[in-house]
Each structure stands twice: as structure tokens, then as C-alpha cells.
Amino acid sequence: MKTKKFLERLKVEVDTYMDKLLPPDTVYPSVIHEAMRYSIFAGGKRIRPILLLVCYQATGGKEIEKVMPFACALELIHTYSLIHDDLPVMDNDDLRRGKPTCHKVFGEAIAILAGDGLFSHAYYLMTLTDVNKKRLLEAIKIISNAIGSLGIVGGQTMDIKMKGERPDPKTLRYIHSRKTACFISASCEIGGILAGTSRKKREALRKGGLYLGMAFQIVDDLLDVIGDEKKVGKRLRKDKDKVTYPALYGVNGSRFRAKAYTELAIKNFQKLGEASDKLVEISKYLEQRMF
Amino acid sequence: MKTKKFLERLKVEVDTYMDKLLPPDTVYPSVIHEAMRYSIFAGGKRIRPILLLVCYQATGGKEIEKVMPFACALELIHTYSLIHDDLPVMDNDDLRRGKPTCHKVFGEAIAILAGDGLFSHAYYLMTLTDVNKKRLLEAIKIISNAIGSLGIVGGQTMDIKMKGERPDPKTLRYIHSRKTACFISASCEIGGILAGTSRKKREALRKGGLYLGMAFQIVDDLLDVIGDEKKVGKRLRKDKDKVTYPALYGVNGSRFRAKAYTELAIKNFQKLGEASDKLVEISKYLEQRMF
């Protein structure tokens, strides 16, 4: 309960900043700003910005407001990737975060452009981050790598290519690590980079984030099979023709793997010592989540 | 002829760097790297990278190879925006730079992802630029603004929205300035920023680039009406239902305006003194171009 409240409080803080940092929907051309804001504020747990903030603090970062633009940028990037993934030619989803997807409300052309607009604006926000410039550029490099063709885009490419194919463990691991884990790992690592932490702690965050991301995606797969559509906020039982953990290992085998990855994540985070308490709590909480 | 040769030489140099800086198409998942490379190397004049390099040199920049990653990043961004613009739900173009468009060869899903992959990789390349970090972050801010919802994405949004509508001068100017001129302006300004030029010269580049960009787009509109499809490399006479200069001002009125904008560009560039010679030549050359 304590963790849930903590996450909710941080989510509200991130949302407040995003509201300030996004162009108002009155700005011309208003339709594109409406679409960008619609998808951002349609819900979402803000896990990536929160992980950045928690890792920043866990490695000695003191002034959260200075790294808020970067934290928000992560959510803009995450939302852009969801908008594009939901398109009819991709996963063809009509429900996301409990609301109709961007292209359902604004049409496909505006949805593609809203994604592109969030993408560009994310990088604009990164440049507003008020930290040492060498650290900031290193963080921009890490995120750009995590979301490109060697990261998210690569994962989504294979996800699309494998639709209807028989899943194999290696490809499944590739897709999950690239679609989800790389980004969550980068969010954690960047928290440390912006705080100017040591190479050793940075590595602990990177690895911990990678395992946490794997666990997170496996739980996501599980929720598609056993979750409540209203709580999860997206159309479920849709992954039938997709490469997922339950398809390959069943519900119990997937639960087991989510637990094992979470334990690996915690083991890495604990290299930070006491400062890792919040990260450990969040890792456990995410494994148990039902939405 | 001299200018043409100069541009061709620089284009070859930019292409050589891009070939080195893009992941090889053997890198897994190969289809996405094939698609990214296909669209990049399908042709193109490399005007934006060339303008960055020429402006960098015109403001005292000495080591071109240090800013090459940023120059190449501009072409990656330009190509990403072309791939998305060409999609069936956008402008529905099947020919670009003389070859079938990305989605015609790889399908729509991979085309969207190839655009996203080029977008991310562009920012990765920017971080490799070997200049003073403050300058580099300023340049990243300028480009992110120019390509977002207040720039390219905003222009494309209105272009889509106005399809089939009666054009009015104000909207037409908005679309052209945002879709094309802002980006060309940023390419020029960034050349100056990376060289560490004065505020005054930077402003001359920004304004000169803006006027040059307007002229460039008007000539592009004109080529759609009077150009030779083989030379221009894209399907022509397709702009009939779009808001263009010839539609509003006719061929002669558009020629007149392209000339006027070019003169304004030159007047601004000449504030750099003798160092502006190459920029002036290029401006004149682009106004006269037939492809």
C-alpha cells in the first residue's frame, strides 16, 4: 500500500510537469497538440519517469526538478511508441489505457504525426535538463540507442515479423528485451548518469533495469491472458497470434520467470546499499501488479 | 557548373559518412536496417547536411569531420519525414527520389518503423559530434524545435488538413515555412552554432536559411507543375489537390516569389562578408535547379 501511494504521488508530480512542458492545445495547429495531449493524458503509470527519478535519488541526486524534463521526455517517447504500435498496420489496437487509441479519435495521419511530434518534443525537453552537460549528452546517447533499431524499433520489427509464427525462446527473449527491457534499463541507468554516479553503480542500475524490464513485460503478457480488461485498460486476449511468454511457457512457467527476473533485478539494485530500498519495493510491487 | 561540382563532391562525402554511421544491413533484425538504408541511399541532394557544413566553414569552423555526424543526422531526419509523409494515409506517394517509396518495398509497418529508427539514430549521431558540449546541446535544442509540432510536424499537419481546401496565402506560408523553411534555417544556424559564431552571424544564418527554405519549397512546387518526372525523381502533377504556390499565384507569380526569397536569403548571408560566397552561389543555384 505504501509503495502504491508513493508511486501515485510521483505520477501526479510527473503529470503536472508534463502539463507544463507540453504545448497547450490552443497552440496552432491545435489538432496536433490535442492529439499529443490526448494520448499522454489518457492514463499510464509513468513507470519510466518514476524509475529515472528514483534511481537519480538513489545515487545521490538531490534536485528532482532539475531532471524532471528528462523524466517527462521518457514518457513522451513511451507514448509515441504506443501510438505507432497501435496503428492498424501494426498491432491494430483500438483501446489503450482504457480509452480509444489515438488513431481511433484523430485518424491515422494525425496519429502518426502526433507520435512524431511527441518524439521531437521529448528531445527538446531533454535539452532543458539542468545538469552537467557531459552527463546530459551521455544520457541522450544512452536513450537514443535504447529506442532505435537496436532497441525498441528492433523489438517491434521482430514482433511484427513473428506474428502468426511459432515462437522460439531466443526470439521471444530478443523481442521482450528490445521492446521493453532496454528502455526500462535506460531509464534506470540515466537516473544514475544524471546524478553523476560511479561506473559501478551505473552498471548495477543498467543490469537491474534490464531484469526488471523483462519481468515487467512477462507480467504484461500474463495480464493479457488472466487480467481484467477494465483494470488493464486495453483490449485483452489479443496476443493469441503473438509471441508471448504464456504462449511458450504457460501461465505458471511465466509467473516463475517473472519472479526469477525480479529477484535478479533486486540483487543488482541492492549493490547500491540502503539507497536501493525504494527500488526494491517498486520491483516487488510491479511483479505483483494486477493492472 | 562550378557550384554543381562542389555540391556533388560534398554529397559524395556525406554519403560516405552516412554509410559508415548507419548500422550495416546485416545487423539483426536485418529487414529494418535494409529499409533504413534503402530510403537513405535511394538518392537525394543532401542539401541540409551540405548547408550545415558550408555554414560551419563560413563562420570559421575548421574541422569538418568533427561535425559530420550532425550533418548526417540532418539527412536521417529528413529521410524519416519523407518516409512518413509518403505513407498511404498521408500523401500516398509511390515514387521518391526516382525509386519506389519505402512502404512500397517493405510494407507500411516496416516503413513506419524505418522512419522511427532513422529518427532515433539521428539523435544518437548528434551525440557523437566532437565540439564544445554547450554548443552541441544548443544545436540539439534548435533542431528538435524545428522538426516538432511547431515545425515540420505542424506544417505536415496543416498540409494534410488543407487537402482539397481552397488555399489562402497565410496558410500556404505557414505550411511552407514549417514543412521546409524551418528545417533549412536550422541546418544553416546549426552550422554557425557548432563553429561557435557570434549571435549576430548566427541570426544572419537563421534568417538567410529561412528565406532560402521558402524559395526552395516554391521551386519544389513549381517542379511539380513544369518539371520532368525522370529528373525530379518523384511522381509529378500530384499536388493538384494540395495547397501550393503555383495554385495560388500561377507559374510566373511563383517564379517571381522564389526569386524574391532567394534575394532576401542572399542579403542575409552576405552579412558574413566574403565568407558567404559559397552560400550565395548555392542559393542562386537552388533557385535555378531543374530537379
XYZ file of C-alpha atoms in Angstrom:
582
model
C 0.000 0.000 0.000
C 2.860 2.322 0.940
C 4.522 1.681 -2.435
C 1.268 2.220 -4.301
C 0.793 5.604 -2.636
C 4.408 6.542 -3.295
C 4.019 5.692 -6.989
C 0.751 7.576 -7.229
C 2.264 10.679 -5.677
C 5.183 10.658 -8.095
C 2.832 10.017 -11.014
C 0.858 13.165 -10.130
C 4.085 15.139 -9.963
C 5.227 13.856 -13.373
C 1.791 14.646 -14.843
C 1.901 18.193 -13.505
C 5.274 18.767 -15.140
C 4.163 17.212 -18.425
C 1.167 19.511 -18.496
C 3.509 22.478 -18.156
C 6.076 21.166 -20.614
C 3.746 20.233 -23.492
C 2.446 22.953 -25.834
C -1.147 23.876 -24.841
C -3.783 22.501 -27.205
C -4.684 26.060 -28.178
C -1.358 26.397 -29.987
C -1.704 26.279 -33.782
C -2.246 23.781 -35.338
C -4.421 22.830 -32.392
C -5.411 19.368 -33.682
C -1.856 18.050 -33.364
C -1.456 19.377 -29.828
C -4.861 17.953 -28.894
C -3.778 14.557 -30.214
C -0.411 14.673 -28.421
C -2.058 15.653 -25.132
C -4.894 13.169 -25.581
C -2.522 10.211 -25.721
C -0.261 11.493 -22.948
C -3.126 12.136 -20.545
C -5.189 9.056 -21.434
C -3.616 7.389 -18.399
C -0.495 5.354 -17.780
C 1.574 4.505 -14.746
C 4.565 6.742 -15.648
C 6.894 3.886 -14.688
C 9.819 5.103 -16.807
C 9.924 8.683 -15.469
C 9.437 7.355 -11.933
C 12.324 4.901 -12.303
C 14.556 7.696 -13.576
C 13.654 9.865 -10.571
C 14.032 7.065 -8.013
C 17.410 5.981 -9.453
C 18.560 9.617 -9.547
C 17.792 9.927 -5.850
C 19.213 6.515 -5.000
C 22.574 7.612 -6.420
C 22.713 10.920 -4.586
C 20.711 13.238 -6.889
C 19.195 15.989 -4.768
C 17.222 18.316 -7.006
C 14.493 16.368 -8.682
C 13.042 19.357 -10.529
C 16.316 19.743 -12.457
C 15.912 16.313 -14.081
C 12.127 16.452 -14.465
C 12.309 17.471 -18.147
C 14.289 14.305 -18.905
C 11.886 12.176 -16.845
C 8.924 13.612 -18.782
C 10.778 13.099 -22.056
C 10.843 9.343 -21.334
C 7.062 9.281 -21.030
C 6.678 11.245 -24.289
C 8.879 8.679 -26.030
C 6.975 5.781 -24.487
C 3.665 7.303 -25.610
C 4.935 7.966 -29.139
C 5.916 4.310 -29.431
C 2.490 3.169 -28.166
C 0.678 5.412 -30.680
C 2.677 3.968 -33.573
C 2.382 0.380 -32.261
C -1.412 0.708 -32.030
C -1.844 1.709 -35.695
C -3.924 -0.597 -37.918
C -0.872 -1.614 -39.989
C 0.971 -2.518 -36.775
C -0.880 -4.123 -33.836
C -4.273 -2.631 -34.765
C -5.397 -1.814 -31.224
C -8.479 0.307 -30.604
C -8.165 0.618 -26.831
C -5.194 1.832 -24.782
C -5.023 2.927 -21.189
C -8.790 2.466 -21.036
C -9.574 4.888 -23.864
C -9.881 4.722 -27.658
C -6.428 4.792 -29.278
C -5.108 7.982 -30.897
C -5.876 6.938 -34.492
C -9.422 5.965 -33.475
C -10.053 9.532 -32.294
C -7.925 11.620 -34.669
C -7.402 9.381 -37.707
C -4.254 7.580 -38.775
C -2.405 10.504 -40.361
C -2.712 12.718 -37.280
C -1.834 9.760 -35.034
C 1.426 9.146 -36.900
C 2.194 12.864 -36.702
C 1.263 13.063 -33.000
C 3.785 10.279 -32.359
C 6.419 12.125 -34.369
C 5.603 15.364 -32.529
C 5.991 13.723 -29.111
C 9.250 12.176 -30.273
C 10.733 15.547 -31.291
C 9.390 17.304 -28.223
C 10.969 14.668 -25.982
C 14.403 15.633 -27.274
C 13.609 19.300 -26.909
C 12.752 18.623 -23.236
C 15.983 16.673 -22.694
C 17.979 19.775 -23.619
C 16.211 21.674 -20.805
C 17.596 19.271 -18.176
C 19.652 21.334 -15.751
C 22.693 19.137 -15.073
C 26.343 18.938 -16.061
C 26.448 18.956 -19.888
C 28.740 15.959 -20.271
C 26.348 13.831 -18.211
C 23.369 15.117 -20.168
C 24.907 14.235 -23.534
C 25.808 10.769 -22.240
C 22.179 10.305 -21.156
C 20.907 11.433 -24.585
C 23.225 8.898 -26.223
C 22.004 6.065 -23.992
C 18.322 6.759 -24.611
C 18.757 7.196 -28.386
C 20.391 3.803 -28.562
C 17.712 2.147 -26.422
C 14.823 3.339 -28.583
C 16.298 2.851 -32.069
C 16.706 -0.089 -34.411
C 18.956 -1.847 -31.897
C 16.293 -1.279 -29.192
C 12.532 -0.650 -29.268
C 12.285 -0.308 -33.063
C 14.215 -3.573 -33.487
C 11.960 -5.344 -30.983
C 8.795 -4.068 -32.623
C 10.161 -5.109 -36.029
C 10.568 -8.695 -34.869
C 7.219 -8.625 -33.055
C 5.519 -7.710 -36.344
C 7.576 -10.197 -38.357
C 6.831 -13.081 -35.983
C 3.045 -12.587 -35.952
C 1.428 -15.953 -36.562
C 4.787 -17.733 -36.378
C 5.688 -20.385 -33.855
C 7.551 -18.656 -31.050
C 11.026 -19.788 -30.051
C 12.715 -18.856 -26.763
C 15.563 -16.897 -28.354
C 13.334 -14.670 -30.494
C 10.920 -14.168 -27.622
C 13.749 -13.034 -25.364
C 15.022 -10.722 -28.105
C 11.601 -9.099 -28.581
C 10.952 -8.581 -24.877
C 14.407 -7.281 -24.120
C 14.339 -4.828 -27.027
C 10.691 -3.736 -26.864
C 10.580 -3.190 -23.125
C 13.637 -4.091 -21.078
C 16.197 -1.901 -22.907
C 14.044 1.194 -22.351
C 13.401 0.436 -18.664
C 17.090 -0.301 -18.228
C 17.997 3.027 -19.858
C 15.510 4.858 -17.613
C 17.276 3.463 -14.527
C 20.790 3.998 -15.871
C 20.019 7.589 -16.901
C 18.851 8.383 -13.363
C 22.333 7.411 -12.209
C 24.104 9.199 -15.068
C 22.289 12.479 -14.360
C 23.233 12.192 -10.675
C 26.866 11.660 -11.707
C 27.196 8.261 -10.073
C 30.155 5.855 -10.318
C 30.619 3.433 -13.197
C 29.938 0.539 -10.838
C 26.588 1.840 -9.584
C 25.611 2.830 -13.102
C 26.214 -0.753 -14.184
C 24.104 -2.043 -11.265
C 21.232 0.202 -12.406
C 21.609 -0.822 -16.031
C 21.546 -4.533 -15.270
C 18.874 -4.226 -12.577
C 16.714 -2.254 -15.013
C 17.176 -4.863 -17.726
C 15.955 -7.694 -15.460
C 13.158 -5.507 -14.095
C 12.100 -4.748 -17.668
C 11.987 -8.433 -18.572
C 9.843 -9.161 -15.503
C 7.616 -6.196 -16.355
C 6.951 -7.434 -19.895
C 6.267 -11.008 -18.769
C 3.691 -9.702 -16.259
C 2.222 -7.644 -19.106
C 1.911 -10.804 -21.206
C 0.305 -12.586 -18.239
C -2.230 -9.802 -17.746
C -3.278 -10.243 -21.367
C -4.237 -13.824 -20.509
C -5.555 -13.546 -16.962
C -6.188 -9.806 -16.457
C -9.413 -7.824 -16.136
C -9.916 -5.663 -19.252
C -11.350 -2.772 -17.274
C -8.380 -2.635 -14.908
C -5.672 -3.227 -17.502
C -7.178 -0.584 -19.784
C -6.524 -2.263 -23.094
C -8.212 -4.902 -25.217
C -7.059 -8.252 -23.808
C -6.803 -11.793 -25.210
C -5.373 -10.113 -28.296
C -1.916 -11.611 -28.096
C -3.074 -15.018 -29.344
C -1.186 -14.723 -32.627
C 1.790 -13.046 -30.968
C 4.988 -14.317 -29.468
C 4.469 -14.195 -25.669
C 5.738 -15.874 -22.525
C 2.431 -17.593 -21.644
C 2.271 -18.984 -25.198
C 5.682 -20.547 -24.760
C 5.861 -21.380 -21.044
C 2.228 -21.338 -19.878
C 0.863 -19.207 -17.004
C 2.837 -20.920 -14.253
C 6.075 -21.041 -16.198
C 5.682 -17.322 -16.932
C 4.934 -16.460 -13.296
C 8.060 -18.367 -12.316
C 10.142 -16.435 -14.835
C 8.714 -13.062 -13.783
C 9.658 -13.888 -10.210
C 13.160 -15.022 -11.148
C 13.827 -11.865 -13.217
C 12.517 -9.706 -10.371
C 14.912 -11.392 -7.972
C 17.814 -10.771 -10.341
C 16.757 -7.127 -10.626
C 16.663 -6.751 -6.846
C 20.053 -8.420 -6.449
C 21.583 -5.858 -8.798
C 19.787 -2.876 -7.295
C 20.957 -3.913 -3.828
C 24.532 -3.190 -4.898
C 23.611 0.436 -4.139
C 23.207 -0.469 -0.458
C 20.428 1.027 1.662
C 19.692 3.610 -1.017
C 18.109 0.818 -3.059
C 15.149 0.263 -0.697
C 12.631 2.124 -2.839
C 13.818 0.402 -5.996
C 13.452 -2.994 -4.352
C 9.932 -2.143 -3.188
C 8.940 -0.972 -6.658
C 10.364 -4.121 -8.252
C 8.315 -6.342 -5.935
C 5.221 -4.208 -6.419
C 5.446 -4.377 -10.220
C 5.745 -8.160 -10.148
C 2.519 -8.394 -8.125
C 0.561 -5.758 -10.051
C -2.848 -6.627 -11.422
C -3.156 -3.750 -13.929
C 28.832 24.274 -63.277
C 31.368 25.033 -60.555
C 28.626 25.041 -57.902
C 27.132 21.819 -59.213
C 30.503 20.089 -58.974
C 31.065 21.492 -55.476
C 27.677 20.189 -54.316
C 28.265 16.796 -55.890
C 31.638 16.461 -54.178
C 30.154 17.286 -50.781
C 27.238 14.932 -51.396
C 29.656 12.050 -52.004
C 31.457 12.929 -48.771
C 28.195 12.997 -46.790
C 27.137 9.676 -48.342
C 30.444 8.060 -47.406
C 29.997 9.149 -43.784
C 26.362 8.009 -43.685
C 27.390 4.611 -44.956
C 29.854 4.359 -42.071
C 27.461 5.767 -39.458
C 24.386 3.627 -40.226
C 24.190 0.054 -38.900
C 25.070 -2.406 -41.714
C 22.052 -4.214 -43.161
C 23.476 -7.475 -41.872
C 22.741 -6.355 -38.295
C 19.760 -8.150 -36.752
C 16.876 -7.543 -37.442
C 18.241 -7.060 -40.955
C 14.930 -6.028 -42.567
C 14.784 -2.777 -40.574
C 18.362 -1.863 -41.439
C 17.741 -2.724 -45.077
C 14.699 -0.422 -45.077
C 16.564 2.424 -43.351
C 19.452 2.158 -45.785
C 17.179 1.731 -48.784
C 15.496 5.085 -48.185
C 18.711 6.891 -47.279
C 20.577 5.699 -50.356
C 17.674 5.963 -52.805
C 19.121 9.328 -53.814
C 18.678 12.903 -52.633
C 20.720 16.065 -52.906
C 21.838 16.123 -49.211
C 21.063 19.867 -49.144
C 20.602 20.054 -45.361
C 23.913 18.412 -44.405
C 25.680 20.455 -47.081
C 24.208 23.711 -45.760
C 25.318 22.817 -42.242
C 28.857 22.137 -43.456
C 29.055 25.254 -45.631
C 27.716 27.482 -42.821
C 30.121 25.868 -40.356
C 33.028 26.756 -42.615
C 31.666 30.218 -43.404
C 31.729 31.042 -39.683
C 35.251 29.816 -39.050
C 34.711 26.063 -38.475
C 37.883 24.246 -39.488
C 37.427 20.528 -38.888
C 34.547 19.334 -40.980
C 34.874 15.696 -39.890
C 34.082 16.711 -36.299
C 30.602 17.955 -37.264
C 29.922 15.278 -39.898
C 27.807 13.155 -37.515
C 25.440 16.108 -37.003
C 25.349 16.829 -40.736
C 24.428 13.193 -41.434
C 21.832 13.293 -38.639
C 20.002 16.041 -40.560
C 19.696 13.798 -43.605
C 18.435 10.914 -41.456
C 15.746 13.198 -40.042
C 14.835 14.496 -43.486
C 14.525 10.929 -44.801
C 12.433 9.797 -41.812
C 9.987 12.630 -42.508
C 9.807 11.720 -46.207
C 9.088 8.051 -45.403
C 6.213 9.001 -43.092
C 4.886 11.675 -45.494
C 4.795 9.158 -48.342
C 2.592 6.656 -46.447
C -0.833 5.852 -47.942
C -2.670 7.584 -45.047
C -0.553 10.712 -45.591
C 0.408 11.801 -49.136
C 0.223 8.286 -50.607
C 3.286 8.561 -52.845
C 4.696 5.515 -54.583
C 7.797 7.143 -56.056
C 10.516 9.130 -54.307
C 13.991 10.080 -55.437
C 13.300 8.058 -58.590
C 12.601 4.785 -56.760
C 9.578 3.043 -55.175
C 8.852 4.514 -51.732
C 9.822 2.639 -48.566
C 6.329 1.256 -47.854
C 6.008 0.048 -51.455
C 9.106 -2.113 -50.984
C 8.907 -3.103 -47.307
C 5.234 -2.650 -46.395
C 3.676 0.057 -44.233
C 4.594 -1.315 -40.803
C 8.301 -1.611 -41.595
C 8.221 1.807 -43.304
C 6.845 3.486 -40.172
C 9.463 1.675 -38.078
C 12.268 2.542 -40.519
C 11.297 6.208 -40.126
C 11.292 5.855 -36.337
C 14.643 4.047 -36.468
C 16.251 6.806 -38.561
C 14.798 9.385 -36.176
C 16.377 7.733 -33.112
C 19.656 7.065 -34.865
C 19.867 10.719 -35.902
C 19.955 11.751 -32.241
C 22.477 9.059 -31.461
C 24.715 10.511 -34.188
C 24.301 14.049 -32.857
C 25.828 12.964 -29.556
C 28.952 11.817 -31.459
C 29.601 15.362 -32.719
C 33.010 16.400 -31.463
C 32.520 20.042 -30.428
C 32.102 22.073 -27.238
C 29.225 20.469 -25.296
C 27.313 23.686 -24.667
C 27.221 24.405 -28.390
C 26.181 20.853 -29.146
C 23.253 20.937 -26.703
C 22.138 24.285 -28.144
C 22.202 22.746 -31.629
C 20.160 19.740 -30.439
C 17.594 22.130 -28.967
C 17.318 24.118 -32.204
C 16.823 21.042 -34.390
C 14.285 19.436 -32.030
C 12.203 22.574 -32.159
C 12.428 22.835 -35.945
C 11.183 19.313 -36.579
C 8.401 19.079 -33.957
C 4.796 20.195 -33.774
C 5.886 23.838 -34.062
C 7.950 22.942 -37.133
C 7.830 20.105 -39.683
C 5.118 18.095 -37.887
C 2.956 21.242 -37.597
C 3.431 22.001 -41.291
C 2.604 18.469 -42.359
C -0.478 18.524 -40.104
C -1.845 21.581 -41.903
C -0.834 20.198 -45.296
C -2.962 17.098 -44.582
C -5.809 19.141 -43.116
C -5.971 21.527 -46.090
C -6.088 18.788 -48.758
C -8.909 19.654 -51.132
C -9.481 23.017 -49.434
C -9.134 26.371 -51.144
C -5.648 27.677 -50.360
C -5.193 31.042 -48.687
C -1.875 32.941 -48.616
C -1.464 32.820 -44.838
C -1.957 29.047 -44.507
C 0.231 28.443 -47.544
C 3.028 30.487 -45.991
C 2.589 28.632 -42.701
C 2.832 25.212 -44.372
C 5.884 26.060 -46.452
C 7.727 27.756 -43.642
C 7.089 24.887 -41.203
C 7.426 21.946 -43.588
C 10.599 23.119 -45.257
C 11.973 26.532 -44.334
C 12.331 25.971 -40.554
C 14.440 22.870 -41.118
C 16.664 24.509 -43.741
C 17.004 27.531 -41.468
C 18.008 25.288 -38.547
C 20.561 23.485 -40.754
C 22.239 26.830 -41.520
C 22.017 28.152 -37.966
C 23.428 24.920 -36.507
C 26.459 25.203 -38.798
C 27.148 28.539 -37.116
C 26.374 27.288 -33.613
C 28.762 24.336 -33.939
C 31.502 26.711 -35.138
C 30.828 28.914 -32.105
C 29.949 32.010 -34.126
C 28.614 35.332 -32.787
C 24.936 35.941 -32.053
C 24.794 38.367 -34.987
C 26.149 35.940 -37.562
C 24.003 33.167 -36.185
C 20.957 35.373 -36.728
C 22.066 36.104 -40.299
C 22.283 32.350 -40.962
C 18.917 31.683 -39.338
C 17.124 34.341 -41.370
C 19.016 33.609 -44.580
C 18.164 29.924 -44.167
C 14.502 30.714 -43.635
C 14.242 32.704 -46.866
C 16.318 30.126 -48.721
C 13.956 27.429 -47.431
C 10.901 29.313 -48.684
C 12.481 29.721 -52.113
C 13.457 26.042 -52.099
C 9.894 24.893 -51.431
C 8.375 27.225 -54.029
C 10.786 25.835 -56.636
C 9.747 22.349 -55.486
C 6.089 23.280 -56.074
C 7.000 24.660 -59.486
C 8.832 21.485 -60.455
C 5.664 19.543 -59.689
C 3.905 21.603 -62.380
C 6.606 22.098 -65.013
C 9.275 19.525 -64.132
C 10.379 16.356 -65.877
C 9.338 13.290 -63.834
C 12.515 11.379 -64.661
C 14.761 14.208 -63.492
C 12.756 15.198 -60.400
C 12.525 11.562 -59.285
C 9.011 11.607 -57.892
C 5.517 11.314 -59.274
C 4.600 14.808 -60.529
C 1.285 16.650 -61.134
C 0.223 15.129 -57.831
C -0.135 18.421 -55.979
C -3.415 19.323 -57.703
C -5.463 18.936 -54.530
C -2.748 20.442 -52.352
C -2.015 23.943 -51.227
C 0.870 25.149 -53.415
C 2.354 28.410 -54.697
C 1.521 27.765 -58.367
C -2.105 27.021 -57.366
C -2.346 30.399 -55.668
C -0.014 32.643 -57.691
C 0.437 30.785 -61.006
C 3.785 29.798 -62.535
C 5.052 33.333 -63.122
C 3.901 34.632 -59.731
C 5.673 31.699 -58.094
C 8.869 32.234 -60.081
C 8.811 35.862 -59.008
C 8.417 34.882 -55.358
C 11.152 32.250 -55.484
C 13.473 34.911 -56.884
C 12.463 37.462 -54.235
C 13.017 34.992 -51.367
C 16.382 33.989 -52.834
C 17.444 37.644 -52.926
C 16.410 38.078 -49.283
C 18.381 34.950 -48.365
C 21.470 36.265 -50.133
C 21.157 39.678 -48.474
C 21.200 37.989 -45.060
C 24.008 35.580 -45.878
C 26.126 38.493 -47.137
C 26.233 39.832 -43.589
C 29.003 37.260 -43.089
C 31.164 39.176 -45.576
C 33.363 37.357 -48.089
C 32.908 34.084 -46.242
C 29.358 33.980 -47.639
C 30.433 33.469 -51.278
C 29.680 29.734 -51.351
C 26.320 30.239 -49.649
C 25.346 32.880 -52.177
C 26.342 30.601 -55.055
C 24.316 27.730 -53.622
C 21.271 29.962 -53.107
C 21.348 31.070 -56.744
C 21.954 27.525 -57.933
C 18.991 26.136 -55.993
C 16.658 28.776 -57.430
C 17.629 27.751 -60.957
C 17.612 23.996 -60.364
C 15.588 21.783 -62.669
C 15.461 18.669 -60.422
